[in-house]
PDB file of C-alpha atoms in Angstrom:
ATOM      1  CA  MET B  16      -2.920   3.981 -27.307  1.00 75.00           C
ATOM      2  CA  LEU B  17      -6.637   4.172 -26.504  1.00 71.00           C
ATOM      3  CA  LEU B  18      -7.038   6.920 -29.097  1.00 73.00           C
ATOM      4  CA  LEU B  19      -5.320   4.794 -31.757  1.00 75.00           C
ATOM      5  CA  MET B  20      -7.507   1.818 -30.826  1.00 75.00           C
ATOM      6  CA  GLY B  21     -10.539   4.011 -31.409  1.00 71.00           C
ATOM      7  CA  ILE B  22      -9.419   5.618 -34.664  1.00 72.00           C
ATOM      8  CA  LEU B  23      -8.235   2.532 -36.551  1.00 77.00           C
ATOM      9  CA  PRO B  24     -11.567   0.616 -36.632  1.00 72.00           C
ATOM     10  CA  VAL B  25     -13.474   3.759 -37.684  1.00 70.00           C
ATOM     11  CA  VAL B  26     -11.077   4.506 -40.539  1.00 74.00           C
ATOM     12  CA  LEU B  27     -11.253   0.905 -41.802  1.00 78.00           C
ATOM     13  CA  TYR B  28     -15.034   0.860 -41.473  1.00 68.00           C
ATOM     14  CA  GLN B  29     -15.716   4.294 -42.992  1.00 73.00           C
ATOM     15  CA  TYR B  30     -13.063   4.702 -45.691  1.00 74.00           C
ATOM     16  CA  LEU B  31     -12.221   1.139 -46.701  1.00 72.00           C
ATOM     17  CA  ASN B  32     -15.853   0.061 -46.348  1.00 74.00           C
ATOM     18  CA  LEU B  33     -14.941  -2.967 -44.245  1.00 76.00           C
ATOM     19  CA  LYS B  34     -18.432  -3.275 -42.780  1.00 76.00           C
ATOM     20  CA  TRP B  35     -17.753  -6.765 -41.500  1.00 72.00           C
ATOM     21  CA  LEU B  36     -15.566  -5.228 -38.781  1.00 73.00           C
ATOM     22  CA  GLY B  37     -18.713  -4.293 -36.877  1.00 76.00           C
ATOM     23  CA  VAL B  38     -19.057  -6.737 -33.990  1.00 79.00           C
ATOM     24  CA  SER B  39     -22.432  -7.450 -32.400  1.00 80.00           C
ATOM     25  CA  TRP B  40     -22.982  -5.019 -29.524  1.00 80.00           C
ATOM     26  CA  THR B  41     -24.521  -7.827 -27.456  1.00 84.00           C
ATOM     27  CA  VAL B  42     -21.191  -9.650 -27.390  1.00 85.00           C
ATOM     28  CA  VAL B  43     -19.302  -6.519 -26.335  1.00 83.00           C
ATOM     29  CA  ALA B  44     -21.919  -5.663 -23.699  1.00 87.00           C
ATOM     30  CA  LEU B  45     -21.692  -9.140 -22.161  1.00 89.00           C
ATOM     31  CA  LEU B  46     -17.900  -8.903 -22.066  1.00 87.00           C
ATOM     32  CA  GLY B  47     -18.126  -5.420 -20.543  1.00 86.00           C
ATOM     33  CA  THR B  48     -20.479  -6.678 -17.830  1.00 89.00           C
ATOM     34  CA  ALA B  49     -18.133  -9.541 -16.944  1.00 88.00           C
ATOM     35  CA  THR B  50     -15.182  -7.153 -16.938  1.00 87.00           C
ATOM     36  CA  ALA B  51     -17.000  -4.713 -14.663  1.00 88.00           C
ATOM     37  CA  PHE B  52     -17.683  -7.510 -12.172  1.00 88.00           C
ATOM     38  CA  ILE B  53     -14.083  -8.729 -12.072  1.00 88.00           C
ATOM     39  CA  VAL B  54     -12.706  -5.159 -11.839  1.00 87.00           C
ATOM     40  CA  GLY B  55     -15.138  -4.322  -9.035  1.00 88.00           C
ATOM     41  CA  PHE B  56     -14.203  -7.535  -7.207  1.00 87.00           C
ATOM     42  CA  LYS B  57     -10.503  -6.762  -7.436  1.00 87.00           C
ATOM     43  CA  ASN B  58     -10.890  -3.174  -6.277  1.00 87.00           C
ATOM     44  CA  THR B  59     -12.968  -4.278  -3.292  1.00 89.00           C
ATOM     45  CA  GLN B  60     -10.362  -6.843  -2.260  1.00 88.00           C
ATOM     46  CA  THR B  61      -7.372  -4.535  -2.755  1.00 88.00           C
ATOM     47  CA  TYR B  62      -9.103  -1.734  -0.830  1.00 89.00           C
ATOM     48  CA  ASN B  63      -9.647  -4.195   2.017  1.00 91.00           C
ATOM     49  CA  ARG B  64      -5.906  -4.930   2.002  1.00 90.00           C
ATOM     50  CA  THR B  65      -5.130  -1.230   2.436  1.00 91.00           C
ATOM     51  CA  LEU B  66      -7.809  -0.917   5.126  1.00 92.00           C
ATOM     52  CA  ASP B  67      -6.334  -3.913   6.972  1.00 94.00           C
ATOM     53  CA  ALA B  68      -2.883  -2.330   6.824  1.00 93.00           C
ATOM     54  CA  GLN B  69      -4.225   0.930   8.251  1.00 93.00           C
ATOM     55  CA  GLN B  70      -5.947  -0.936  11.084  1.00 95.00           C
ATOM     56  CA  ILE B  71      -2.782  -2.910  11.874  1.00 95.00           C
ATOM     57  CA  TRP B  72      -0.669   0.212  12.200  1.00 95.00           C
ATOM     58  CA  THR B  73      -3.367   1.983  14.189  1.00 95.00           C
ATOM     59  CA  SER B  74      -3.224  -0.975  16.577  1.00 95.00           C
ATOM     60  CA  ILE B  75       0.573  -0.621  16.712  1.00 96.00           C
ATOM     61  CA  LEU B  76       0.084   3.054  17.589  1.00 96.00           C
ATOM     62  CA  ASN B  77      -2.327   2.228  20.414  1.00 95.00           C
ATOM     63  CA  SER B  78      -0.221  -0.623  21.811  1.00 95.00           C
ATOM     64  CA  SER B  79       2.912   1.543  21.631  1.00 95.00           C
ATOM     65  CA  ARG B  80       1.322   4.220  23.801  1.00 95.00           C
ATOM     66  CA  SER B  81       0.427   1.541  26.325  1.00 95.00           C
ATOM     67  CA  TRP B  82       4.001   0.245  26.193  1.00 95.00           C
ATOM     68  CA  GLY B  83       5.386   3.715  26.859  1.00 94.00           C
ATOM     69  CA  THR B  84       3.075   4.226  29.827  1.00 95.00           C
ATOM     70  CA  MET B  85       3.914   0.850  31.353  1.00 95.00           C
ATOM     71  CA  SER B  86       7.648   1.292  30.787  1.00 93.00           C
ATOM     72  CA  ARG B  87       7.517   4.634  32.605  1.00 93.00           C
ATOM     73  CA  ASP B  88       5.171   3.765  35.467  1.00 93.00           C
ATOM     74  CA  PHE B  89       6.007   0.123  36.204  1.00 94.00           C
ATOM     75  CA  ILE B  90       9.776   0.603  36.371  1.00 92.00           C
ATOM     76  CA  ASN B  91      11.456   2.960  38.820  1.00 90.00           C
ATOM     77  CA  ASN B  92      14.830   2.848  37.088  1.00 91.00           C
ATOM     78  CA  THR B  93      14.777   5.603  34.431  1.00 90.00           C
ATOM     79  CA  GLY B  94      17.693   3.988  32.625  1.00 91.00           C
ATOM     80  CA  HIS B  95      15.760   0.769  32.092  1.00 93.00           C
ATOM     81  CA  THR B  96      12.664   2.729  31.096  1.00 93.00           C
ATOM     82  CA  LYS B  97      14.551   4.654  28.446  1.00 93.00           C
ATOM     83  CA  LYS B  98      16.172   1.481  27.150  1.00 94.00           C
ATOM     84  CA  LEU B  99      12.806  -0.249  26.716  1.00 95.00           C
ATOM     85  CA  VAL B 100      11.288   2.774  25.002  1.00 95.00           C
ATOM     86  CA  TYR B 101      14.230   3.428  22.689  1.00 95.00           C
ATOM     87  CA  ARG B 102      14.457  -0.223  21.785  1.00 96.00           C
ATOM     88  CA  HIS B 103      10.793   0.015  20.829  1.00 96.00           C
ATOM     89  CA  PHE B 104      11.708   2.838  18.437  1.00 95.00           C
ATOM     90  CA  ALA B 105      14.263   0.456  16.950  1.00 95.00           C
ATOM     91  CA  TRP B 106      11.559  -2.184  16.507  1.00 96.00           C
ATOM     92  CA  LEU B 107       9.335   0.306  14.687  1.00 96.00           C
ATOM     93  CA  THR B 108      12.267   1.308  12.497  1.00 95.00           C
ATOM     94  CA  ALA B 109      13.207  -2.262  11.584  1.00 95.00           C
ATOM     95  CA  LEU B 110       9.580  -3.135  10.838  1.00 95.00           C
ATOM     96  CA  ARG B 111       8.865  -0.147   8.603  1.00 94.00           C
ATOM     97  CA  TYR B 112      12.138  -0.648   6.696  1.00 94.00           C
ATOM     98  CA  GLU B 113      11.132  -4.235   6.041  1.00 94.00           C
ATOM     99  CA  MET B 114       7.679  -3.101   4.924  1.00 93.00           C
ATOM    100  CA  ARG B 115       9.226  -0.658   2.435  1.00 91.00           C
ATOM    101  CA  SER B 116      11.594  -3.243   0.948  1.00 89.00           C
ATOM    102  CA  TYR B 117      10.908  -4.357  -2.613  1.00 87.00           C
ATOM    103  CA  ARG B 118       8.877  -7.395  -3.682  1.00 85.00           C
ATOM    104  CA  VAL B 119       8.809  -8.542  -7.318  1.00 83.00           C
ATOM    105  CA  TRP B 120       5.012  -8.393  -7.585  1.00 82.00           C
ATOM    106  CA  GLU B 121       4.714  -4.775  -6.433  1.00 79.00           C
ATOM    107  CA  THR B 122       3.552  -2.116  -8.872  1.00 76.00           C
ATOM    108  CA  SER B 123       5.352   1.021  -7.680  1.00 72.00           C
ATOM    109  CA  GLY B 124       7.736   0.672 -10.630  1.00 70.00           C
ATOM    110  CA  LYS B 125       4.967   0.709 -13.230  1.00 70.00           C
ATOM    111  CA  ALA B 126       4.747   3.854 -15.329  1.00 68.00           C
ATOM    112  CA  HIS B 127       1.424   5.066 -13.915  1.00 64.00           C
ATOM    113  CA  ASN B 128       2.840   4.879 -10.368  1.00 68.00           C
ATOM    114  CA  ALA B 129       6.505   5.733 -11.001  1.00 69.00           C
ATOM    115  CA  GLU B 130       5.635   9.066 -12.626  1.00 71.00           C
ATOM    116  CA  TYR B 131       4.457  10.415  -9.276  1.00 74.00           C
ATOM    117  CA  GLN B 132       7.573   9.463  -7.315  1.00 75.00           C
ATOM    118  CA  LYS B 133       9.293  12.688  -8.310  1.00 76.00           C
ATOM    119  CA  TYR B 134       6.724  14.547  -6.215  1.00 80.00           C
ATOM    120  CA  TYR B 135       7.529  12.880  -2.891  1.00 81.00           C
ATOM    121  CA  SER B 136      10.308  11.091  -1.039  1.00 82.00           C
ATOM    122  CA  ILE B 137      10.275   7.830   0.881  1.00 84.00           C
ATOM    123  CA  PRO B 138      12.189   8.159   4.197  1.00 85.00           C
ATOM    124  CA  GLU B 139      13.205   4.498   4.256  1.00 84.00           C
ATOM    125  CA  TRP B 140      14.873   4.862   0.850  1.00 86.00           C
ATOM    126  CA  GLU B 141      16.880   7.954   1.811  1.00 87.00           C
ATOM    127  CA  THR B 142      18.915   6.573   4.727  1.00 89.00           C
ATOM    128  CA  ASP B 143      20.129   3.055   5.468  1.00 91.00           C
ATOM    129  CA  LEU B 144      18.744   0.930   8.274  1.00 92.00           C
ATOM    130  CA  GLU B 145      22.003   0.786  10.237  1.00 92.00           C
ATOM    131  CA  THR B 146      22.143   4.571  10.527  1.00 92.00           C
ATOM    132  CA  GLU B 147      18.595   4.723  11.835  1.00 92.00           C
ATOM    133  CA  LEU B 148      18.976   1.846  14.301  1.00 94.00           C
ATOM    134  CA  ALA B 149      22.165   3.391  15.696  1.00 93.00           C
ATOM    135  CA  LYS B 150      20.018   6.192  17.116  1.00 92.00           C
ATOM    136  CA  TYR B 151      18.233   3.774  19.438  1.00 93.00           C
ATOM    137  CA  LEU B 152      20.493   0.781  20.146  1.00 92.00           C
ATOM    138  CA  ASP B 153      23.876   0.534  21.824  1.00 92.00           C
ATOM    139  CA  ALA B 154      26.815  -0.756  19.817  1.00 93.00           C
ATOM    140  CA  ALA B 155      26.600  -4.365  21.021  1.00 93.00           C
ATOM    141  CA  GLU B 156      22.877  -4.689  20.366  1.00 93.00           C
ATOM    142  CA  LEU B 157      23.191  -2.949  17.005  1.00 93.00           C
ATOM    143  CA  LYS B 158      25.878  -5.371  15.870  1.00 94.00           C
ATOM    144  CA  TYR B 159      23.771  -8.335  16.971  1.00 94.00           C
ATOM    145  CA  ILE B 160      20.555  -7.094  15.343  1.00 95.00           C
ATOM    146  CA  LEU B 161      22.259  -6.335  12.042  1.00 94.00           C
ATOM    147  CA  SER B 162      23.484  -9.924  11.929  1.00 94.00           C
ATOM    148  CA  THR B 163      19.970 -11.375  12.176  1.00 93.00           C
ATOM    149  CA  LYS B 164      17.516 -12.081   9.364  1.00 93.00           C
ATOM    150  CA  ASN B 165      14.298 -10.790  10.908  1.00 93.00           C
ATOM    151  CA  LYS B 166      15.531  -7.760  12.799  1.00 94.00           C
ATOM    152  CA  ALA B 167      12.171  -6.636  14.171  1.00 94.00           C
ATOM    153  CA  THR B 168      11.549 -10.075  15.667  1.00 95.00           C
ATOM    154  CA  GLN B 169      14.928 -10.176  17.398  1.00 95.00           C
ATOM    155  CA  ILE B 170      14.564  -6.645  18.770  1.00 96.00           C
ATOM    156  CA  MET B 171      11.288  -7.636  20.392  1.00 95.00           C
ATOM    157  CA  ALA B 172      12.958 -10.791  21.728  1.00 95.00           C
ATOM    158  CA  LEU B 173      15.522  -8.529  23.458  1.00 95.00           C
ATOM    159  CA  GLN B 174      12.609  -6.657  25.036  1.00 94.00           C
ATOM    160  CA  SER B 175      11.263  -9.894  26.461  1.00 95.00           C
ATOM    161  CA  LYS B 176      14.701 -10.869  27.744  1.00 94.00           C
ATOM    162  CA  THR B 177      15.056  -7.517  29.509  1.00 94.00           C
ATOM    163  CA  LEU B 178      11.647  -7.899  31.138  1.00 95.00           C
ATOM    164  CA  LYS B 179      12.598 -11.351  32.412  1.00 95.00           C
ATOM    165  CA  GLN B 180      15.753  -9.876  33.951  1.00 94.00           C
ATOM    166  CA  LEU B 181      13.786  -7.046  35.579  1.00 94.00           C
ATOM    167  CA  TYR B 182      11.379  -9.578  37.043  1.00 93.00           C
ATOM    168  CA  ASN B 183      14.214 -11.755  38.332  1.00 94.00           C
ATOM    169  CA  ASP B 184      15.754  -8.653  39.921  1.00 91.00           C
ATOM    170  CA  GLN B 185      12.359  -7.881  41.515  1.00 92.00           C
ATOM    171  CA  GLU B 186      12.151  -4.480  39.845  1.00 92.00           C
ATOM    172  CA  ILE B 187       8.667  -5.381  38.583  1.00 92.00           C
ATOM    173  CA  VAL B 188       6.038  -7.634  40.145  1.00 93.00           C
ATOM    174  CA  VAL B 189       4.456 -10.605  38.455  1.00 94.00           C
ATOM    175  CA  LEU B 190       1.318  -8.751  37.303  1.00 95.00           C
ATOM    176  CA  GLN B 191       3.420  -6.019  35.717  1.00 94.00           C
ATOM    177  CA  PHE B 192       5.608  -8.632  34.069  1.00 94.00           C
ATOM    178  CA  VAL B 193       2.536 -10.418  32.670  1.00 95.00           C
ATOM    179  CA  ASP B 194       1.000  -7.171  31.367  1.00 95.00           C
ATOM    180  CA  MET B 195       4.169  -6.152  29.552  1.00 94.00           C
ATOM    181  CA  GLN B 196       4.692  -9.636  28.120  1.00 95.00           C
ATOM    182  CA  ARG B 197       1.115  -9.569  26.869  1.00 96.00           C
ATOM    183  CA  THR B 198       1.878  -6.300  25.110  1.00 95.00           C
ATOM    184  CA  ILE B 199       4.939  -7.886  23.489  1.00 96.00           C
ATOM    185  CA  LYS B 200       2.665 -10.679  22.294  1.00 96.00           C
ATOM    186  CA  ASP B 201       0.385  -8.012  20.781  1.00 96.00           C
ATOM    187  CA  PHE B 202       3.354  -6.440  18.997  1.00 96.00           C
ATOM    188  CA  TYR B 203       4.311  -9.805  17.538  1.00 96.00           C
ATOM    189  CA  SER B 204       0.720 -10.264  16.373  1.00 96.00           C
ATOM    190  CA  HIS B 205       0.694  -6.839  14.684  1.00 96.00           C
ATOM    191  CA  GLN B 206       4.062  -7.527  13.105  1.00 95.00           C
ATOM    192  CA  GLY B 207       2.917 -10.890  11.780  1.00 95.00           C
ATOM    193  CA  ARG B 208      -0.228  -9.421  10.236  1.00 95.00           C
ATOM    194  CA  SER B 209       1.802  -6.638   8.644  1.00 94.00           C
ATOM    195  CA  GLU B 210       4.326  -9.132   7.248  1.00 94.00           C
ATOM    196  CA  GLN B 211       1.489 -11.302   5.944  1.00 93.00           C
ATOM    197  CA  LEU B 212       0.099  -8.394   3.920  1.00 92.00           C
ATOM    198  CA  LYS B 213       3.562  -7.541   2.624  1.00 91.00           C
ATOM    199  CA  ASP B 214       4.530 -11.067   1.605  1.00 91.00           C
ATOM    200  CA  SER B 215       1.221 -12.379   0.241  1.00 87.00           C
ATOM    201  CA  PRO B 216       0.224 -10.447  -2.879  1.00 84.00           C
ATOM    202  CA  TYR B 217      -3.259 -10.256  -4.327  1.00 81.00           C
ATOM    203  CA  PRO B 218      -3.726 -13.680  -6.008  1.00 81.00           C
ATOM    204  CA  ARG B 219      -1.999 -13.597  -9.365  1.00 78.00           C
ATOM    205  CA  GLN B 220      -4.736 -15.564 -11.162  1.00 79.00           C
ATOM    206  CA  TYR B 221      -7.291 -12.861 -10.345  1.00 79.00           C
ATOM    207  CA  ALA B 222      -4.890 -10.060 -11.219  1.00 80.00           C
ATOM    208  CA  ILE B 223      -4.020 -11.604 -14.607  1.00 83.00           C
ATOM    209  CA  ILE B 224      -7.650 -12.329 -15.501  1.00 85.00           C
ATOM    210  CA  ASN B 225      -8.538  -8.753 -14.547  1.00 84.00           C
ATOM    211  CA  SER B 226      -5.800  -7.317 -16.760  1.00 84.00           C
ATOM    212  CA  LEU B 227      -6.629  -9.561 -19.739  1.00 87.00           C
ATOM    213  CA  LEU B 228     -10.361  -8.847 -19.599  1.00 88.00           C
ATOM    214  CA  VAL B 229      -9.850  -5.088 -19.385  1.00 87.00           C
ATOM    215  CA  ARG B 230      -7.445  -5.054 -22.332  1.00 88.00           C
ATOM    216  CA  PHE B 231      -9.611  -7.329 -24.459  1.00 87.00           C
ATOM    217  CA  PHE B 232     -12.714  -5.269 -23.713  1.00 85.00           C
ATOM    218  CA  CYS B 233     -10.958  -1.999 -24.559  1.00 85.00           C
ATOM    219  CA  PHE B 234      -9.759  -3.521 -27.840  1.00 86.00           C
ATOM    220  CA  LEU B 235     -13.196  -4.876 -28.800  1.00 85.00           C
ATOM    221  CA  LEU B 236     -15.266  -1.894 -27.652  1.00 85.00           C
ATOM    222  CA  PRO B 237     -14.883   0.363 -30.745  1.00 84.00           C
ATOM    223  CA  PHE B 238     -15.683  -2.571 -33.061  1.00 83.00           C
ATOM    224  CA  GLY B 239     -18.900  -3.163 -31.153  1.00 81.00           C
ATOM    225  CA  MET B 240     -19.895   0.496 -31.367  1.00 81.00           C
ATOM    226  CA  LEU B 241     -19.428   0.843 -35.153  1.00 80.00           C
ATOM    227  CA  LYS B 242     -22.821  -0.470 -36.276  1.00 77.00           C
ATOM    228  CA  GLU B 243     -24.650   1.128 -33.363  1.00 78.00           C
ATOM    229  CA  PHE B 244     -23.388   4.611 -34.229  1.00 72.00           C
ATOM    230  CA  ASP B 245     -23.796   3.966 -37.950  1.00 72.00           C
ATOM    231  CA  LYS B 246     -27.530   3.376 -37.355  1.00 76.00           C
ATOM    232  CA  LEU B 247     -27.786   6.883 -35.875  1.00 69.00           C
ATOM    233  CA  ASN B 248     -27.262   8.327 -39.379  1.00 70.00           C
ATOM    234  CA  GLU B 249     -30.941   7.561 -40.034  1.00 69.00           C
ATOM    235  CA  THR B 250     -32.035   9.941 -37.298  1.00 67.00           C
ATOM    236  CA  VAL B 251     -29.860  13.003 -37.979  1.00 59.00           C
ATOM    237  CA  GLU B 252     -29.539  15.625 -40.684  1.00 67.00           C
ATOM    238  CA  GLY B 253     -26.875  18.099 -41.690  1.00 64.00           C
ATOM    239  CA  ILE B 254     -23.136  17.742 -41.390  1.00 67.00           C
ATOM    240  CA  MET B 255     -23.342  14.691 -39.128  1.00 66.00           C
ATOM    241  CA  LYS B 256     -25.443  12.761 -41.612  1.00 68.00           C
ATOM    242  CA  GLY B 257     -23.291   9.811 -42.658  1.00 63.00           C
ATOM    243  CA  ASN B 258     -20.567  10.723 -40.168  1.00 70.00           C
ATOM    244  CA  MET B 259     -22.058   9.581 -36.867  1.00 74.00           C
ATOM    245  CA  VAL B 260     -19.635   6.656 -36.818  1.00 74.00           C
ATOM    246  CA  TRP B 261     -16.820   9.084 -35.994  1.00 77.00           C
ATOM    247  CA  LEU B 262     -18.367   9.530 -32.548  1.00 79.00           C
ATOM    248  CA  VAL B 263     -17.148   6.014 -31.825  1.00 78.00           C
ATOM    249  CA  ILE B 264     -13.675   7.485 -31.235  1.00 83.00           C
ATOM    250  CA  PRO B 265     -14.384   9.824 -28.263  1.00 85.00           C
ATOM    251  CA  PHE B 266     -16.937   7.542 -26.635  1.00 86.00           C
ATOM    252  CA  SER B 267     -14.787   4.413 -26.911  1.00 84.00           C
ATOM    253  CA  VAL B 268     -11.792   6.304 -25.518  1.00 87.00           C
ATOM    254  CA  ILE B 269     -13.804   7.596 -22.544  1.00 89.00           C
ATOM    255  CA  ILE B 270     -15.278   4.204 -21.683  1.00 88.00           C
ATOM    256  CA  SER B 271     -11.964   2.380 -22.179  1.00 85.00           C
ATOM    257  CA  TRP B 272     -10.155   4.952 -20.044  1.00 90.00           C
ATOM    258  CA  MET B 273     -12.675   4.397 -17.266  1.00 89.00           C
ATOM    259  CA  TYR B 274     -12.006   0.644 -17.223  1.00 87.00           C
ATOM    260  CA  MET B 275      -8.244   1.139 -17.446  1.00 86.00           C
ATOM    261  CA  ALA B 276      -8.312   3.716 -14.655  1.00 85.00           C
ATOM    262  CA  LEU B 277     -10.288   1.400 -12.377  1.00 86.00           C
ATOM    263  CA  GLY B 278      -7.717  -1.317 -13.027  1.00 83.00           C
ATOM    264  CA  GLN B 279      -4.894   1.043 -12.084  1.00 81.00           C
ATOM    265  CA  VAL B 280      -6.729   2.094  -8.918  1.00 81.00           C
ATOM    266  CA  GLY B 281      -6.823  -1.557  -7.910  1.00 81.00           C
ATOM    267  CA  ASP B 282      -3.093  -1.912  -8.628  1.00 79.00           C
ATOM    268  CA  SER B 283      -2.244   1.157  -6.543  1.00 79.00           C
ATOM    269  CA  THR B 284      -4.069  -0.151  -3.449  1.00 83.00           C
ATOM    270  CA  GLU B 285      -2.973  -3.776  -3.789  1.00 84.00           C
ATOM    271  CA  ASN B 286       0.285  -3.367  -1.853  1.00 87.00           C
ATOM    272  CA  PRO B 287      -0.110  -0.870   1.024  1.00 89.00           C
ATOM    273  CA  PHE B 288       3.613  -0.698   1.912  1.00 88.00           C
ATOM    274  CA  GLU B 289       5.338  -0.584  -1.490  1.00 85.00           C
ATOM    275  CA  GLY B 290       6.280   3.105  -1.541  1.00 83.00           C
ATOM    276  CA  SER B 291       3.546   4.410  -3.821  1.00 83.00           C
ATOM    277  CA  ALA B 292       1.615   7.639  -3.307  1.00 81.00           C
ATOM    278  CA  ASN B 293      -1.317   5.641  -1.885  1.00 82.00           C
ATOM    279  CA  ASP B 294       0.669   3.804   0.808  1.00 86.00           C
ATOM    280  CA  VAL B 295      -0.430   3.590   4.405  1.00 89.00           C
ATOM    281  CA  PRO B 296       1.660   6.344   6.110  1.00 91.00           C
ATOM    282  CA  ILE B 297       3.743   4.070   8.320  1.00 93.00           C
ATOM    283  CA  SER B 298       6.635   6.551   8.458  1.00 92.00           C
ATOM    284  CA  GLN B 299       4.381   9.254   9.863  1.00 93.00           C
ATOM    285  CA  ILE B 300       2.723   6.827  12.296  1.00 94.00           C
ATOM    286  CA  SER B 301       6.171   5.768  13.545  1.00 94.00           C
ATOM    287  CA  ARG B 302       7.166   9.403  14.025  1.00 94.00           C
ATOM    288  CA  LEU B 303       3.933  10.073  15.941  1.00 94.00           C
ATOM    289  CA  ILE B 304       4.640   7.112  18.225  1.00 95.00           C
ATOM    290  CA  GLU B 305       8.205   8.266  18.808  1.00 93.00           C
ATOM    291  CA  ASN B 306       7.134  11.777  19.750  1.00 94.00           C
ATOM    292  CA  ASP B 307       4.399  10.535  22.077  1.00 94.00           C
ATOM    293  CA  LEU B 308       6.759   8.196  23.919  1.00 95.00           C
ATOM    294  CA  ARG B 309       9.559  10.755  24.075  1.00 94.00           C
ATOM    295  CA  GLU B 310       7.171  13.184  25.746  1.00 94.00           C
ATOM    296  CA  MET B 311       6.266  10.453  28.251  1.00 93.00           C
ATOM    297  CA  LEU B 312       9.978  10.346  29.114  1.00 92.00           C
ATOM    298  CA  GLY B 313       9.961  14.106  29.645  1.00 90.00           C
ATOM    299  CA  GLU B 314      11.952  14.928  26.524  1.00 88.00           C
ATOM    300  CA  THR B 315      11.252  18.268  24.869  1.00 87.00           C
ATOM    301  CA  HIS B 316      13.475  18.144  21.788  1.00 88.00           C
ATOM    302  CA  LEU B 317      11.342  16.037  19.491  1.00 88.00           C
ATOM    303  CA  PRO B 318      11.980  15.072  15.868  1.00 87.00           C
ATOM    304  CA  PRO B 319       9.723  17.036  13.495  1.00 87.00           C
ATOM    305  CA  PHE B 320       6.687  15.441  11.960  1.00 85.00           C
ATOM    306  CA  LEU B 321       6.961  14.535   8.305  1.00 82.00           C
ATOM    307  CA  GLN B 322       5.384  17.158   6.088  1.00 83.00           C
ATOM    308  CA  PRO B 323       3.094  16.317   3.144  1.00 82.00           C
ATOM    309  CA  GLN B 324       4.746  16.649  -0.232  1.00 81.00           C
ATOM    310  CA  HIS B 325       2.204  17.570  -2.911  1.00 78.00           C
ATOM    311  CA  THR B 326      -0.511  16.330  -0.495  1.00 80.00           C
ATOM    312  CA  ILE B 327       1.298  12.958  -0.202  1.00 78.00           C
ATOM    313  CA  ILE B 328       2.382  11.721   3.228  1.00 81.00           C
ATOM    314  CA  LEU B 329       4.164   8.440   3.870  1.00 76.00           C
TER     315      LEU B 329
END
């Protein structure tokens, strides 16, 4: 498409002698400057969204290690410890499945993103949530959680209920109870921030303006370069004399591709949980947490870490 957009104006200008097609370069330059600003603004904001997502899940990793330590050392009953830890795995599972669910504004289905999906797999799209949760919850809890709307929230509510029962049974003291409840509050905070990123897309008005400006600039660029390259005929000799205008094609394609590519980079970092190759690796972070906490319980048979597929890890 970019090549065709470059060829057509040159052919009309050179062969059909439609010299009026040459647009003032000043106009194109001003539009290009405005486009560069809006593209740079978008890419900065979308990168910050991905960075925020990475920080949220790093905080989940840190808080989860604290949760595993407290569950092991505060509670003398190994059965209760294992239940709290495994239920935490269920919370991680429910949260990451929700993060990988589809939203209409996400761009993973666009051609420039979808073409890469054959090179990697998304764990949350390969098995259903019920199968995964069954690994960590008993039958009664699984049935209850599957009936709720926000499964991660209700799993964490069960954690709080269990802590209250342990405190009532005097299996933990008040300071331990407060510390663990504070950690649950932290988990809710991390979950809320993660959900906020998932459910609040980059503002559509900025995204649309960005797309329109880039497309309009790419369309207008070769028209603005016609007269500028035509003037170069006065400074050259030989075979290029009278043919300098043909250089509009490669240069307009290169510059247009650069603007289009920057726009696509912004799209690919706009939604950090959508299942694209540039996602925050929440599946791998969850597996790391699970292995760390299992080792705290003394388990030796650990699930394998996810392996990169064509240098892509989710």
